[in-house]
Coordinates of C-alpha atoms and ligand atoms in Angstrom, one line a residue:
X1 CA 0.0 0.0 0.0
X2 CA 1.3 3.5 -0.8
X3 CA 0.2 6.6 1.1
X4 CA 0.9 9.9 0.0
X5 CA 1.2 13.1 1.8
X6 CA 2.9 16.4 2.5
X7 CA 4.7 17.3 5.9
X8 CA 6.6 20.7 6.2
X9 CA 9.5 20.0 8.4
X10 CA 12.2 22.3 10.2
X11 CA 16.3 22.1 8.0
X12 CA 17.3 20.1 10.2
X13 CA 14.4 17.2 10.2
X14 CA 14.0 17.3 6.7
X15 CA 17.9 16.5 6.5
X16 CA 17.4 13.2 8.8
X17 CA 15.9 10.3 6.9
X18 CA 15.0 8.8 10.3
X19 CA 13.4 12.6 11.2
X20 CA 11.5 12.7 8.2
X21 CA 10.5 8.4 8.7
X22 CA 9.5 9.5 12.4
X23 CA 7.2 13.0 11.1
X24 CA 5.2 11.0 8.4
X25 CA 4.3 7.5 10.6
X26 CA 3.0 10.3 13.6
X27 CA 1.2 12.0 10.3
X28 CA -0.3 8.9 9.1
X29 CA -0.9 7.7 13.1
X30 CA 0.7 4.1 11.7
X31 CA 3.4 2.0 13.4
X32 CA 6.3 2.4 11.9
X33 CA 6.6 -1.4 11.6
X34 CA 4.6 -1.7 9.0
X35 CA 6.6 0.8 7.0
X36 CA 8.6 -0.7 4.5
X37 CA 9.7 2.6 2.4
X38 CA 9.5 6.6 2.6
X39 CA 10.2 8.0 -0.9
X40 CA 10.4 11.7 -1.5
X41 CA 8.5 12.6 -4.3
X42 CA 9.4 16.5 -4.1
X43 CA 11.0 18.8 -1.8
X44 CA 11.3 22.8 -1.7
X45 CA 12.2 24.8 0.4
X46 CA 10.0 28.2 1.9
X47 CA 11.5 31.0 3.3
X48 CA 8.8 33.6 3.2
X49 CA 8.4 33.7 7.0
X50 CA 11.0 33.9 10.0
X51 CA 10.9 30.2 10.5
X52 CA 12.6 28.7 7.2
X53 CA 10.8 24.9 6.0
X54 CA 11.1 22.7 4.5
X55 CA 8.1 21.4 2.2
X56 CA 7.9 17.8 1.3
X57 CA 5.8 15.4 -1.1
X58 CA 6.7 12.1 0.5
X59 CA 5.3 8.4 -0.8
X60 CA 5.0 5.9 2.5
X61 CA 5.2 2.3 1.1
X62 CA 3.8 -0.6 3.7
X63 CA 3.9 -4.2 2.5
X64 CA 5.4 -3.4 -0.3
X65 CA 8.8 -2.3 -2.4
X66 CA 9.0 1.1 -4.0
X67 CA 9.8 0.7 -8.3
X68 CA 13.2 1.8 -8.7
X69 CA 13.5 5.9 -8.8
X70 CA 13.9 4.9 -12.5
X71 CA 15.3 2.2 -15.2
X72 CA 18.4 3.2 -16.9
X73 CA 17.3 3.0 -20.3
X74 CA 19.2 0.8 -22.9
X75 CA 20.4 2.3 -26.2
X76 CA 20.3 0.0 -28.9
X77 CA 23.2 -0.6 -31.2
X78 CA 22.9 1.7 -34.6
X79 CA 26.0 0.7 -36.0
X80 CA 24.6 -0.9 -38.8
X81 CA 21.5 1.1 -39.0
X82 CA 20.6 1.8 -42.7
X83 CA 19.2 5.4 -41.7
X84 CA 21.8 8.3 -40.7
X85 CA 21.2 11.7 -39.7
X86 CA 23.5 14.9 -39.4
X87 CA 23.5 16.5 -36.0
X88 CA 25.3 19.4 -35.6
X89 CA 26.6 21.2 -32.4
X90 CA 27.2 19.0 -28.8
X91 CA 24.9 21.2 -26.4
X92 CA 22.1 19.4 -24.6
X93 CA 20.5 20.3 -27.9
X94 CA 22.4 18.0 -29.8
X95 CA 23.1 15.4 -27.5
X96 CA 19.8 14.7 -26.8
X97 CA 19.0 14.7 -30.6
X98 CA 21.5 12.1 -30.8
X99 CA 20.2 9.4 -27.8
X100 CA 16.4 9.9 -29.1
X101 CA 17.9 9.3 -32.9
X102 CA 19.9 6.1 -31.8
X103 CA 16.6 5.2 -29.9
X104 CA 14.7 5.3 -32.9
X105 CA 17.3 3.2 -34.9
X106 CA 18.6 5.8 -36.6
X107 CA 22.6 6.7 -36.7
X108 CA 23.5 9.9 -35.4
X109 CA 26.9 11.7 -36.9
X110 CA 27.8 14.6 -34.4
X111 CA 30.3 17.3 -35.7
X112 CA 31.1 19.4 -33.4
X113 CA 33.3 22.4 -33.9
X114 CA 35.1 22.8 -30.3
X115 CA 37.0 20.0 -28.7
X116 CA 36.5 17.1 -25.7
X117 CA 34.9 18.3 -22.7
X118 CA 38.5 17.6 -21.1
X119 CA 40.7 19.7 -23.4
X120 CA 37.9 22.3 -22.9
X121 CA 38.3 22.7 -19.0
X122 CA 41.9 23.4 -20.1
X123 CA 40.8 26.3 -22.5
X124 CA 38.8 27.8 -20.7
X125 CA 41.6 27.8 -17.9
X126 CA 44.2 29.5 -19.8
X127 CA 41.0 31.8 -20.7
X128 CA 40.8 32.8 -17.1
X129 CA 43.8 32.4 -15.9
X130 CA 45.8 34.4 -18.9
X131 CA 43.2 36.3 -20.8
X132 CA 43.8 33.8 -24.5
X133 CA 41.0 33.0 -25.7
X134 CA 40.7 29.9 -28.4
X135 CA 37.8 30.9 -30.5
X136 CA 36.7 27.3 -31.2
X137 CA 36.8 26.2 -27.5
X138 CA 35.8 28.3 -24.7
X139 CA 32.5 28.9 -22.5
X140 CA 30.2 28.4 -25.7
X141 CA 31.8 26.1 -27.9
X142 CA 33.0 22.6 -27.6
X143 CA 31.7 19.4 -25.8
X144 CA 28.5 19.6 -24.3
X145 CA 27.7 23.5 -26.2
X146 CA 27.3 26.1 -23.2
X147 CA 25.7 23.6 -21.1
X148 CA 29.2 22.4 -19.9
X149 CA 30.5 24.3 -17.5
X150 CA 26.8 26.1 -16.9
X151 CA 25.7 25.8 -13.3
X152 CA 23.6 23.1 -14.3
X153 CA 20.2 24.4 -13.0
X154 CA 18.0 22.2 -14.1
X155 CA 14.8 24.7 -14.0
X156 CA 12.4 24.4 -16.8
X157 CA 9.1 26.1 -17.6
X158 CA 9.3 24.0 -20.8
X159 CA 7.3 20.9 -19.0
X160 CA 4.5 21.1 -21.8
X161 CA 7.1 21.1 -25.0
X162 CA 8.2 18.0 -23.7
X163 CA 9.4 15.0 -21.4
X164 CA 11.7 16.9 -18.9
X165 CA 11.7 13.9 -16.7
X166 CA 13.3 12.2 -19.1
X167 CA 16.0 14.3 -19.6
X168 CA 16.6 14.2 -16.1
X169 CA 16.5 10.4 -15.5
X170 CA 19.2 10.1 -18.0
X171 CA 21.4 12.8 -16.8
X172 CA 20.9 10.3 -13.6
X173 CA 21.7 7.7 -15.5
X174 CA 25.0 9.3 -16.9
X175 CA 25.9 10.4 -13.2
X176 CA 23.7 13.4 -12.1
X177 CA 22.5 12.7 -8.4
X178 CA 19.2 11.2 -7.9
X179 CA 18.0 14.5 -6.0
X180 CA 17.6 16.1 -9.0
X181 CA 14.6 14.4 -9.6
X182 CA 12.5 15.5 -6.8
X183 CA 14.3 18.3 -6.2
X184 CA 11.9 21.6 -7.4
X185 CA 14.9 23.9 -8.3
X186 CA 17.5 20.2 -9.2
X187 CA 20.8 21.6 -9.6
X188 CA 24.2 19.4 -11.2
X189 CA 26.9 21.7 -10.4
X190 CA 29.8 22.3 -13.2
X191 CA 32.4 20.5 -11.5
X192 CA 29.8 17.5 -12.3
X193 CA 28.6 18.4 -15.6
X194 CA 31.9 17.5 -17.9
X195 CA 31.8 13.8 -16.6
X196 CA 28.4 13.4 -17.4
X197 CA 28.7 14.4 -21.0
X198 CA 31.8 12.5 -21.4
X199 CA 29.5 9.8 -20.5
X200 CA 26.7 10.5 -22.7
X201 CA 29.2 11.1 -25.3
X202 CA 30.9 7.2 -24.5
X203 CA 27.0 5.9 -24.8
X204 CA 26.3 7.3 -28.2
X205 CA 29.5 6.0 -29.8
X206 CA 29.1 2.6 -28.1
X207 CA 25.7 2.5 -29.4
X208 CA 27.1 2.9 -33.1
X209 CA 26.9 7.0 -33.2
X210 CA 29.9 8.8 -34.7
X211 CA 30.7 12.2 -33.0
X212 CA 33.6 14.2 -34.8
X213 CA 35.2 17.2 -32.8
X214 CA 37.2 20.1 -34.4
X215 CA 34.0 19.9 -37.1
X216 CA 32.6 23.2 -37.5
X217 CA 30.1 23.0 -40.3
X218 CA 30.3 25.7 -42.9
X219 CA 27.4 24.8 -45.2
X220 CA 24.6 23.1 -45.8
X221 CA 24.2 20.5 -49.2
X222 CA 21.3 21.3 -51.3
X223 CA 19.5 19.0 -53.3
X224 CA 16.8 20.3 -55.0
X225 CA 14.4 22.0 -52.0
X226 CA 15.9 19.1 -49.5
X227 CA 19.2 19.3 -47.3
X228 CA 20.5 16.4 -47.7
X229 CA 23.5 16.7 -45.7
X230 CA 26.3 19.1 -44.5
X231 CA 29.8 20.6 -45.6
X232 CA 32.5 21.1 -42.3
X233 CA 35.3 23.6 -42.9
X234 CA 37.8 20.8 -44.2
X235 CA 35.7 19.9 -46.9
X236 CA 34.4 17.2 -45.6
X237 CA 31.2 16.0 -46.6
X238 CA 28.6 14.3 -44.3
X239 CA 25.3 12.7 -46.0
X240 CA 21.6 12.8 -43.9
X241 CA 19.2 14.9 -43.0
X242 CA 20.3 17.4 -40.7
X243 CA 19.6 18.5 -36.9
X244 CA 21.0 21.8 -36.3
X245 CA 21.7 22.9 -33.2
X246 CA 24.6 25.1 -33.3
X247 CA 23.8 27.3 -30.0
X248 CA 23.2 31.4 -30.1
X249 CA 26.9 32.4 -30.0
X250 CA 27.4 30.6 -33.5
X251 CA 26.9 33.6 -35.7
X252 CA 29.3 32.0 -38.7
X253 CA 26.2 29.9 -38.9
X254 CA 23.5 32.5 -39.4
X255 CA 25.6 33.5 -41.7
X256 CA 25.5 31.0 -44.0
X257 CA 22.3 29.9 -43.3
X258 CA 21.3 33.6 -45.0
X259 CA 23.6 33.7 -47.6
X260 CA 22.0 29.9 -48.5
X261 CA 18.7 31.8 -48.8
X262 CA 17.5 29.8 -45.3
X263 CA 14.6 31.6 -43.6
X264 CA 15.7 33.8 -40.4
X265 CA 14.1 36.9 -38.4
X266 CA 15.2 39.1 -35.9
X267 CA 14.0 38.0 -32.4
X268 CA 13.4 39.8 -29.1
X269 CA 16.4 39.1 -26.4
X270 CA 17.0 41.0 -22.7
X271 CA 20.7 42.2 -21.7
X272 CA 22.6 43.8 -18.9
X273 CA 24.5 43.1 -16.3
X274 CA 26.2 40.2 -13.5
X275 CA 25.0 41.4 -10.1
X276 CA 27.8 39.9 -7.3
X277 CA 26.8 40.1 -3.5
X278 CA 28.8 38.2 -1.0
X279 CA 26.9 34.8 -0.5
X280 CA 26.2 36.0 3.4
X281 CA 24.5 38.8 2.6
X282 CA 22.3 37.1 0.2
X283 CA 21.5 34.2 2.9
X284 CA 20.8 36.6 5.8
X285 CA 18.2 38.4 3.4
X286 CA 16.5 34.6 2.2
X287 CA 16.6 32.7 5.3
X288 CA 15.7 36.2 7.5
X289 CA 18.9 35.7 9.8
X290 CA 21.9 37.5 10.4
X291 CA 25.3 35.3 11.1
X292 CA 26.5 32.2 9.8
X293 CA 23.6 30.3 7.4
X294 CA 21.9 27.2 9.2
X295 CA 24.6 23.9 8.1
X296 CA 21.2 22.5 7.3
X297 CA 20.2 25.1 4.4
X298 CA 21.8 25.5 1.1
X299 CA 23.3 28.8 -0.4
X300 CA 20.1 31.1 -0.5
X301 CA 19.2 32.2 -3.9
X302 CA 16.5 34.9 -5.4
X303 CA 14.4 35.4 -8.3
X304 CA 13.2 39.0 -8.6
X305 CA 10.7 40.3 -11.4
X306 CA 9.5 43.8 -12.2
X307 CA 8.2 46.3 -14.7
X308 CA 10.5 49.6 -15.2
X309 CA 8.6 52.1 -17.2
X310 CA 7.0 48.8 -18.9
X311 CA 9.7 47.4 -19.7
X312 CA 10.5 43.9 -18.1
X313 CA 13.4 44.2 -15.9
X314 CA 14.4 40.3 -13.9
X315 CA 17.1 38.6 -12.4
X316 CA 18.5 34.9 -14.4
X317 CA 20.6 32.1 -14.0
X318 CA 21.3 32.8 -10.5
X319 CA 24.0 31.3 -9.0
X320 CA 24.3 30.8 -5.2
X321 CA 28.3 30.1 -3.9
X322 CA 29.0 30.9 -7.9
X323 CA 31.7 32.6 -9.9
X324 CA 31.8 34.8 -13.0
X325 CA 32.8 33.9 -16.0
X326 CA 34.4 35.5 -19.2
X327 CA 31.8 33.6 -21.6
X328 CA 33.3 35.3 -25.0
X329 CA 33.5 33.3 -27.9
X330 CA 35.7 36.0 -30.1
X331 CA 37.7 38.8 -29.3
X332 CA 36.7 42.2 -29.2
X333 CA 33.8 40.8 -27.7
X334 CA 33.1 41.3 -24.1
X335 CA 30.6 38.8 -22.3
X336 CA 30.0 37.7 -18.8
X337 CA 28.3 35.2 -17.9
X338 CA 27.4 32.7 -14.4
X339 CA 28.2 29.1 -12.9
X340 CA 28.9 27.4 -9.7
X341 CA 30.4 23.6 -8.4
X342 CA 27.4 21.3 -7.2
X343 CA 28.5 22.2 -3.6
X344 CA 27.5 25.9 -4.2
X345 CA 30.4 26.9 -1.5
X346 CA 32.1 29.6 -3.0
X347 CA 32.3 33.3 -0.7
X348 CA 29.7 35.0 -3.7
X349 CA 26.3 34.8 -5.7
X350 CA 26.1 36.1 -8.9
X351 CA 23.3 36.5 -10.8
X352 CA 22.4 37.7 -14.5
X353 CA 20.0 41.4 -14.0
X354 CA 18.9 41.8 -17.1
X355 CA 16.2 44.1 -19.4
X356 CA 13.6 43.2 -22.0
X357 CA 15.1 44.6 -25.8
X358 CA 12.0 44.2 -28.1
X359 CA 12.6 43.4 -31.5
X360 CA 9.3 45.7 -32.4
X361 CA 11.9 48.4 -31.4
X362 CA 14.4 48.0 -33.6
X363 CA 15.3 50.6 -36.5
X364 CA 15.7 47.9 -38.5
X365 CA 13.8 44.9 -39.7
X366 CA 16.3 42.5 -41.2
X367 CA 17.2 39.3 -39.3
X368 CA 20.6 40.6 -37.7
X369 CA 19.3 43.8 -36.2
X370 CA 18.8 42.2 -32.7
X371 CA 22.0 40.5 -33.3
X372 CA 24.2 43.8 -34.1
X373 CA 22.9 46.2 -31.2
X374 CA 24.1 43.0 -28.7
X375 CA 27.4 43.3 -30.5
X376 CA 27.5 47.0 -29.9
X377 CA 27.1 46.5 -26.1
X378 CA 29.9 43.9 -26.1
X379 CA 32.0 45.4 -28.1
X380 CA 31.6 49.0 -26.0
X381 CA 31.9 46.9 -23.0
X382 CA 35.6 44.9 -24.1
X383 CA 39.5 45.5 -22.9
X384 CA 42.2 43.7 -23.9
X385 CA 42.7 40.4 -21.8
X386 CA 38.8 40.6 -20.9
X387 CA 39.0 43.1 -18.3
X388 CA 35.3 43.5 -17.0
X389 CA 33.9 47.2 -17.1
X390 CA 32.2 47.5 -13.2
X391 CA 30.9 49.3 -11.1
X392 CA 29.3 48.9 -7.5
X393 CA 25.3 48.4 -7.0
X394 CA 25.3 51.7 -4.4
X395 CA 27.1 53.9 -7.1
X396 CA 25.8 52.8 -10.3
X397 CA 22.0 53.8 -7.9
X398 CA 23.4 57.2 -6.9
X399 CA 25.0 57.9 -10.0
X400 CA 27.6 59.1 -8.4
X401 CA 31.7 58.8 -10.4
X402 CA 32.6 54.8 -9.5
X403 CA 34.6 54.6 -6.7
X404 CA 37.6 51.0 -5.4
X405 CA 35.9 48.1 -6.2
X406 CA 35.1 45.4 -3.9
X407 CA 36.4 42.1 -4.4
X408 CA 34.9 39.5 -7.1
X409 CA 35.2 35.7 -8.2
X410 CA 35.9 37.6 -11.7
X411 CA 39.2 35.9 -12.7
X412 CA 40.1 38.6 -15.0
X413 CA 40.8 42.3 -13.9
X414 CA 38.1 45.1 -13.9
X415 CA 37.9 48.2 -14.7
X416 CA 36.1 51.4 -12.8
X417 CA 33.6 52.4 -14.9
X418 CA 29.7 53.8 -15.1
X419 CA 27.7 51.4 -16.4
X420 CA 26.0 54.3 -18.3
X421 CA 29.0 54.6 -20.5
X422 CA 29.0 51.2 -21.6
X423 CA 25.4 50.0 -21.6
X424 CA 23.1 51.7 -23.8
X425 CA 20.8 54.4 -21.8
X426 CA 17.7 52.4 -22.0
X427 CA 19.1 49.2 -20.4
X428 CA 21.3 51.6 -18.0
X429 CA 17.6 53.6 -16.9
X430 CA 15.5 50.1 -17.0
X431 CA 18.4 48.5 -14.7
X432 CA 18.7 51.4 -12.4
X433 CA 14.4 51.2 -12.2
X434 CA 14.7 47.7 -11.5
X435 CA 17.1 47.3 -8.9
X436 CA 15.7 50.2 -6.7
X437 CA 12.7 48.1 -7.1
X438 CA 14.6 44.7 -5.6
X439 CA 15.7 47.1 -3.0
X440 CA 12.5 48.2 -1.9
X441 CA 11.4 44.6 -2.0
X442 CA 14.0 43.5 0.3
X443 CA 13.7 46.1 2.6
X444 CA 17.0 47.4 1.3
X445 CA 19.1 44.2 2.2
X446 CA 19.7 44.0 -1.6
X447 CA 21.3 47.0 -1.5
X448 CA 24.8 47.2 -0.8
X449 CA 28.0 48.8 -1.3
X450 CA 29.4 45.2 -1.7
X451 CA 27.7 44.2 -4.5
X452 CA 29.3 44.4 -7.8
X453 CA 28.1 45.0 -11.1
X454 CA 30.2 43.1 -14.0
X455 CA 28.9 43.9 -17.7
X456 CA 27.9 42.9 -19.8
X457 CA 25.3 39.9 -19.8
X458 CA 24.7 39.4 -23.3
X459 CA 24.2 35.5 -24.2
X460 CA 20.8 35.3 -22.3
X461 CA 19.0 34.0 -25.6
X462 CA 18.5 34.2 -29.0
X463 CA 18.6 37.5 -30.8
X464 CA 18.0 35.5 -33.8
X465 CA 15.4 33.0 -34.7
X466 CA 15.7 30.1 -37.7
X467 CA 12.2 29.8 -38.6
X468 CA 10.7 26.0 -38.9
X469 CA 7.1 24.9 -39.7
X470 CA 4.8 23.1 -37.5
X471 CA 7.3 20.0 -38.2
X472 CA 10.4 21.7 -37.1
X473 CA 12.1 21.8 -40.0
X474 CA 12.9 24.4 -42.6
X475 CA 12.3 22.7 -45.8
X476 CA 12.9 18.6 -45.9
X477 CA 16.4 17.6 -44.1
X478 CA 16.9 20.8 -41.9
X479 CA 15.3 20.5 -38.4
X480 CA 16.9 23.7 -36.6
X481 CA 16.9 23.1 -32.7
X482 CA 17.8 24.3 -29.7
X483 CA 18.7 27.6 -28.3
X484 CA 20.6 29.0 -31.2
X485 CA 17.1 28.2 -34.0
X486 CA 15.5 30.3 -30.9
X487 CA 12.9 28.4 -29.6
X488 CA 14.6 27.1 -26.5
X489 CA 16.2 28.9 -23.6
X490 CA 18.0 26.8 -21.1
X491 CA 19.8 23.3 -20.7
X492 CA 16.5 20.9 -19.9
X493 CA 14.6 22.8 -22.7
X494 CA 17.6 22.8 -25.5
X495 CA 17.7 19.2 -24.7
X496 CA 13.1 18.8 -24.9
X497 CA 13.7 20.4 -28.3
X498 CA 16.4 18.5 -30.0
X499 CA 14.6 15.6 -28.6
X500 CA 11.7 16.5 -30.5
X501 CA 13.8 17.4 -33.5
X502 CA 15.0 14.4 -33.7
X503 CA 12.1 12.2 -32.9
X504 CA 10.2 14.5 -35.7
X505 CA 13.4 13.4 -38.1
X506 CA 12.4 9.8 -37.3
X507 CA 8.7 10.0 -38.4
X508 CA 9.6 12.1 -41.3
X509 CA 12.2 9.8 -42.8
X510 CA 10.3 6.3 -41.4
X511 CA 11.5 4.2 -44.6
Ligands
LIG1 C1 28.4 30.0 -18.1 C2 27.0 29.5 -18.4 C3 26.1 29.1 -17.4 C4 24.8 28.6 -17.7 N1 24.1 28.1 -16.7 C5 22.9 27.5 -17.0 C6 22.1 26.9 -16.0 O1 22.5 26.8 -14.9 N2 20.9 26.3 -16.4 C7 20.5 26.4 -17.7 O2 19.4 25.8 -17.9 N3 21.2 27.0 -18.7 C8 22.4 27.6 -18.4 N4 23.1 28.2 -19.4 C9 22.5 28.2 -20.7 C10 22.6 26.8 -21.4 O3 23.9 26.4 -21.3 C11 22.1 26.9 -22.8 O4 20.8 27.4 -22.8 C12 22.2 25.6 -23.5 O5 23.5 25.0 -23.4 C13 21.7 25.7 -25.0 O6 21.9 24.4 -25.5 P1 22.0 24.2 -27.1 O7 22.4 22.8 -27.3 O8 20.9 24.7 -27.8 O9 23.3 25.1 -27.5 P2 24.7 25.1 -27.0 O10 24.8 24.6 -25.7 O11 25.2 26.5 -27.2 O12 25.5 24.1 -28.0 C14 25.8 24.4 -29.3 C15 27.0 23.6 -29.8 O13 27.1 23.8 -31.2 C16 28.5 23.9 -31.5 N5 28.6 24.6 -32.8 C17 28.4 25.9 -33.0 N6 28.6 26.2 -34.3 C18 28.9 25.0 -34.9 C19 29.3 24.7 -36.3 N7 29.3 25.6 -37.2 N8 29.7 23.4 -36.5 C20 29.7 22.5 -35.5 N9 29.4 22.7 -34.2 C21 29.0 24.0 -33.9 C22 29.1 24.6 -30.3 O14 30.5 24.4 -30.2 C23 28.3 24.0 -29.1 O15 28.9 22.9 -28.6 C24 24.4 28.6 -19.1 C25 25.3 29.1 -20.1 C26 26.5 29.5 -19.8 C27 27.4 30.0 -20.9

């Protein structure tokens, strides 16, 4: 027999299997005996009131054995499949394409411009450490796309695109803890991330898939109205129908998807800044204490929203016990962007504040007008090395002439400088809106002379989008997926979409 119910238990219980055992047999008034299991089914926590607690879903078995938390699926071997398909780009786009081709039968062959996940976490060291950046392997290209080294927040709104459990049984599978599947805001952690893909990666070629690095596709091969396969940049031609999903930072690609007379449009985005605070000064405002944070609570983290002179205005990606990172994919281009280790115990939390840019607003109406005023602010915005323009939250609000900076996990150097100089005016007035709004929310907790603002935060989404037909596709043989054809935001809902991409591929080629 299997009883459900929800109990709401202090930090400390809710960390305690026995604790939580105890709670739900005085709940249910049942010996504990008879009690065979206590499954939790979802857990979040609430710290709106002085008392933080934790809410749980829990599953009590008696008499019986709870199913397995789930069955690692088995991918059957392609290698001799007599259907192929062309998927390009490694993101949770692409690899998911790939594991939902292979289960259909079909024979994924994965180029992939940037290198192994491993030679990766060296370039994006040197990145850091030195200021070189290799434009073929850094924070947005290589193994495993800009999911990589992402925090890993696992967060989706996408649940009705798609099976997001799925997605996340199988990151389990590869090596994800199995919290992350109750969990209501599951987290991997980047220090995780790399060996899970490396896994998923060792799965797809064991299962017969092909997956070629230092592949960057240039074209696409025509035949007639169909794609029928695609051209990488040392001539090199692969045959299939093709899954694209080459990311938002590939702009090459957009390129030639134009030039190939491929339909494209100009797409709304939001940009603006990294927002630093020490981690103790975002846990005393969450969990309502001052001090060291209960050992029983994670990092705190926040999600603000708000309208500046109708304009949306909201933080993303937050990431508690984070770092910032110089997420630039060329030079001349400056771009920040936010991760943190699954332990979340770093001294900071960085988050990305950022404003709504509405393509109805642009001057222009072609398909890269989004796309060039986001180059404009990271181009304003970029020093040599990738020294970060910023300034700190209390100045940028007063307006006053940026004074020392406070300490950062920035690895590169900053620069002192306004964030009205850099950002264009109506991101600098929205942001400024905003924030005093998050202030007044908090009763001013959020607003401190220790927190830092890094710019800019550019890579949020799509300013482009590859258009596709109620099939996905573009045409027969191009199914454009993921974040970069701009229907997806995030690593769960890149990963729904080239799932559906790819299980669209198998009905439409089913011969
Ligand atoms: C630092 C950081 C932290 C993030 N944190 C989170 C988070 O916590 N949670 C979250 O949900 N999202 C996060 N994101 C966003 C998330 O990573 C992306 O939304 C997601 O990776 C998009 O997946 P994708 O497969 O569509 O594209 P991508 O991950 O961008 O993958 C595209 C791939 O295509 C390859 N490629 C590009 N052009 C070519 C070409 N011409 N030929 C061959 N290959 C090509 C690229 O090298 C890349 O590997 C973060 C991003 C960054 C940079």
């Amino acid at each position: 027999m299997i009883r459900e119910l929800n109990i709401s238990l202090t930090p400390e219980e809710a960390a305690d299997h026995a604790s939580l055992e105890r709670a739900a047999v005085r709940k249910l008034k049942i010996s504990r005996d008879t009690v065979t299991a206590v499954r939790i089914r979802r857990k979040s926590i609430d710290a709106r009131r002085r008392e933080v607690r934790i809410n749980l879903s829990i599953a009590v078995y008696s008499g019986e054995t709870p199913p397995p938390l789930y069955v690692p699926a088995v991918l059957p071997d392609v290698s001799g499949a007599r259907r192929s398909a062309v998927v390009v780009g490694f993101g949770p786009a692409g690899i998911f394409a790939a594991i939902t081709l292979i289960e259909q039968g079909i024979r994924p062959i994965v180029l992939e411009r940037g290198r192994d996940v491993h030679q990766r976490l060296r370039d994006t060291g040197r990145l850091s450490r030195e200021g070189i950046l290799d434009p073929e392997s850094n924070y947005a290209f290589g193994e495993g796309g800009a999911g990589a080294f992402s925090d890993g927040k696992l967060y989706t709104r996408s649940v009705k695109r798609g099976d997001t459990g799925r997605i996340l049984r199988y990151l389990v599978q590869f090596g994800a803890d199995e919290s992350i599947l109750y969990e209501s805001h599951p987290h991997i952690g980047s220090d995780k991330l790399p060996y899970i893909i490396e896994r998923m990666r060792n799965a797809i070629i064991a299962a017969g898939g092909e997956v070629c690095f230092s592949s960057r596709v240039v074209r696409l091969i025509a035949r007639g109205d169909e794609v029928a396969g695609a051209v990488t940049s040392d001539g090199r031609e692969y045959m299939g129908p093709v899954i694209l999903a080459t990311g938002h930072s590939a702009k090459d690609v957009y390129g030639f998807l134009h030039s190939g007379g491929y339909a494209l449009e100009a797409k709304s985005t939001a940009a603006g800044v990294r927002l630093e605070h020490p981690q103790a000064l975002i846990d005393s405002m969450q969990y309502h204490a001052e001090g060291k944070r209960s050992p029983f609570l994670p990092p705190a983290s926040y999600s603000f929203v708000t309208q500046a002179s109708g304009r949306g205005v909201y933080s993303f990606c937050m990431c508690p016990g984070g770092v910032i990172v110089p997420a630039a994919s060329e030079e001349g281009h400056q771009v920040v962007n936010g991760m943190s280790p699954s332990s979340r115990g770093g001294r900071w939390a960085n988050s990305g504040m950022i404003v709504e840019l509405r393509k109805e607003e642009l001057e222009y109406s072609d398909p890269f007008a989004m796309l060039r005023e986001i180059e404009a602010i990271e181009r304003a915005c970029y020093s040599p090395g990738f020294t970060a323009p910023a300034e700190r939250l209390t100045d940028f609000l007063s307006g006053r002439e940026p004074s020392s900076l406070p300490a950062s996990s920035y690895p590169r150097p900053l620069a002192a400088r306004r964030m009205d100089e850099v950002l264009p005016s109506v991101i600098a007035s929205s942001l400024r809106e905003g924030l005093s709004a998050f202030g007044r929310m908090t009763g001013g907790r959020f607003i401190s002379s220790e927190a830092l603002l890094i710019a800019p935060e550019t890579r949020t989404s799509s300013p482009v989008r590859i258009l596709r037909d109620e099939g996905m596709k573009q045409g027969r043989g191009l199914y454009p997926a993921g974040e970069g054809a701009g229907y997806a935001g995030g690593i769960v809902s890149a990963a729904v979409d080239g799932t559906e991409a790819a299980l669209r591929l198998g009905g439409d080629y089913a011969y």
